XYZ file of C-alpha atoms in Angstrom:
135
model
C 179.582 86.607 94.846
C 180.850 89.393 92.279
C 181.100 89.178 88.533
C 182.976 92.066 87.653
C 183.999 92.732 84.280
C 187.116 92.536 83.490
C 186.388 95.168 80.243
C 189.785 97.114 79.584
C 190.640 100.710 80.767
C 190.707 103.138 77.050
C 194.210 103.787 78.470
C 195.188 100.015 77.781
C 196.582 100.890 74.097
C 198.067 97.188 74.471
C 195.279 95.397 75.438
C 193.695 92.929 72.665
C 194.758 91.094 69.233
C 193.184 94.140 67.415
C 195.799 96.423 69.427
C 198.760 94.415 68.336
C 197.193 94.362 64.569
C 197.045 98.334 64.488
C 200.322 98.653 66.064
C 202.087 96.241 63.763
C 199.903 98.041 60.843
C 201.699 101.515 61.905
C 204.383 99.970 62.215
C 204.327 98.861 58.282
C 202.728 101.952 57.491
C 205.668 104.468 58.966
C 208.481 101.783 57.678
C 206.995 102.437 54.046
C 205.947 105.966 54.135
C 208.268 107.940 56.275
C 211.151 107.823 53.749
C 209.035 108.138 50.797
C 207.837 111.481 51.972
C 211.045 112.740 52.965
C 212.389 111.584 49.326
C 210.010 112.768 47.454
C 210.993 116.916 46.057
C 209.683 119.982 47.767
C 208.138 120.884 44.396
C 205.646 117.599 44.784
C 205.182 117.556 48.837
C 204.660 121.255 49.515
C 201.123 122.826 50.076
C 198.136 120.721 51.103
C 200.234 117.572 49.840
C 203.263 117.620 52.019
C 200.834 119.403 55.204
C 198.255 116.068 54.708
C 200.529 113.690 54.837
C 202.444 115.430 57.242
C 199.417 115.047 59.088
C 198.756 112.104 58.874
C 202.218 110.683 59.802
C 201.792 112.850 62.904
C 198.649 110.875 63.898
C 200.556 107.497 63.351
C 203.177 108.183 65.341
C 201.719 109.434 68.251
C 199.575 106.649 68.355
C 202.653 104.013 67.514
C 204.008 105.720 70.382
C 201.479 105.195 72.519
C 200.683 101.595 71.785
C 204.574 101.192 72.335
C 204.435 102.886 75.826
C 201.385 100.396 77.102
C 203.325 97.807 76.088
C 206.299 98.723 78.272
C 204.455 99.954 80.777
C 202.540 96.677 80.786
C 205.863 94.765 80.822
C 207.953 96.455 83.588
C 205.458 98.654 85.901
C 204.209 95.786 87.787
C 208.033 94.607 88.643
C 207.428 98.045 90.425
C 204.078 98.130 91.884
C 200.697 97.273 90.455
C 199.232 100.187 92.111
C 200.929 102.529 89.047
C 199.618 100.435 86.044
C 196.646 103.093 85.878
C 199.038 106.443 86.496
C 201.408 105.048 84.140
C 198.615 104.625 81.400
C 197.597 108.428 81.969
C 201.361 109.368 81.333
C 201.534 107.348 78.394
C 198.345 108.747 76.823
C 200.025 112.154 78.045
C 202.734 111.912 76.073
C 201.031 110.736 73.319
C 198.975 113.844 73.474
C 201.615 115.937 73.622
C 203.356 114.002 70.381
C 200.682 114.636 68.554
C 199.737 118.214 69.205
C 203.333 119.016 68.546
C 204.274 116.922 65.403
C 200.679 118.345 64.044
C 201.126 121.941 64.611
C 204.516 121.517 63.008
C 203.200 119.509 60.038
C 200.476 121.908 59.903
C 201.433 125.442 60.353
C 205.043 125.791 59.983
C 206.729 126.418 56.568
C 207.677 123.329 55.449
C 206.172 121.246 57.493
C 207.819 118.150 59.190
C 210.082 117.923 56.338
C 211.154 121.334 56.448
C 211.886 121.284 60.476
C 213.864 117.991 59.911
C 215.828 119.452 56.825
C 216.439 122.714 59.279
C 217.865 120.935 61.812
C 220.664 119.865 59.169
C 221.275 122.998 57.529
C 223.842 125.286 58.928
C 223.287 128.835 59.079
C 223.963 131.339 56.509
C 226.340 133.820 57.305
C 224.063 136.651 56.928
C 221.715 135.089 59.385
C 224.046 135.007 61.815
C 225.266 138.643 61.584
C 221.491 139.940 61.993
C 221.101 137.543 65.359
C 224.300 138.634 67.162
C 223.290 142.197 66.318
């Protein structure tokens, strides 16, 4: 007769009534947060300020993210095959990883940080700018 555990993989970021507490938690967290720090002026959130909280919204998202994915792959990778719950996982932890070491460096070590990309991505070029690429 075997007793196996049935103690959950570290990839199960769904997994639990403490899982669903964080996730709802970072949920709350980004919901309040998020626009207050891209409110507040660049006089108040630049330096170690705006690059710690940048920081630190960098860690909750990856990790909402990742929660988020286990739960989808938890709901609709078994209509598939059972046999991918555990690859899935891995590709969900991936890409929360990868979210993270990208939303940090940019939080971290560009000017600006994730405020400043965001702003950039809505702020056409100057005209001078564009002379000195095409040349």
């Amino acid at each position: 007769m075997s007793t196996e555990s049935c103690k959950p993989s570290p990839f199960e970021g769904d997994s639990g009534k403490l899982a669903t507490q964080v996730h709802h938690g970072m949920t709350n967290f980004l919901a309040v947060v998020t626009p207050i720090y891209f409110m507040v002026p660049e006089s108040y959130s630049d330096g170690m300020v705006g690059k710690s909280l940048g920081a630190i919204l960098a860690v909750n998202i990856s990790a909402h993210s990742w929660i988020g994915l286990n739960y989808v792959v938890t709901d609709y990778v078994p209509k598939i095959s059972k046999k991918l719950m555990g690859p899935a996982r891995i590709v969900s932890a991936g890409i929360g990883l990868v979210t993270l070491l990208g939303l940090g460096k940019i939080a971290l070590m560009t000017e600006g940080g994730l405020k400043g990309t965001l702003k950039g991505l809505w702020t056409p070029k100057k005209v001078e700018e564009e002379a000195k690429e095409s040349s």
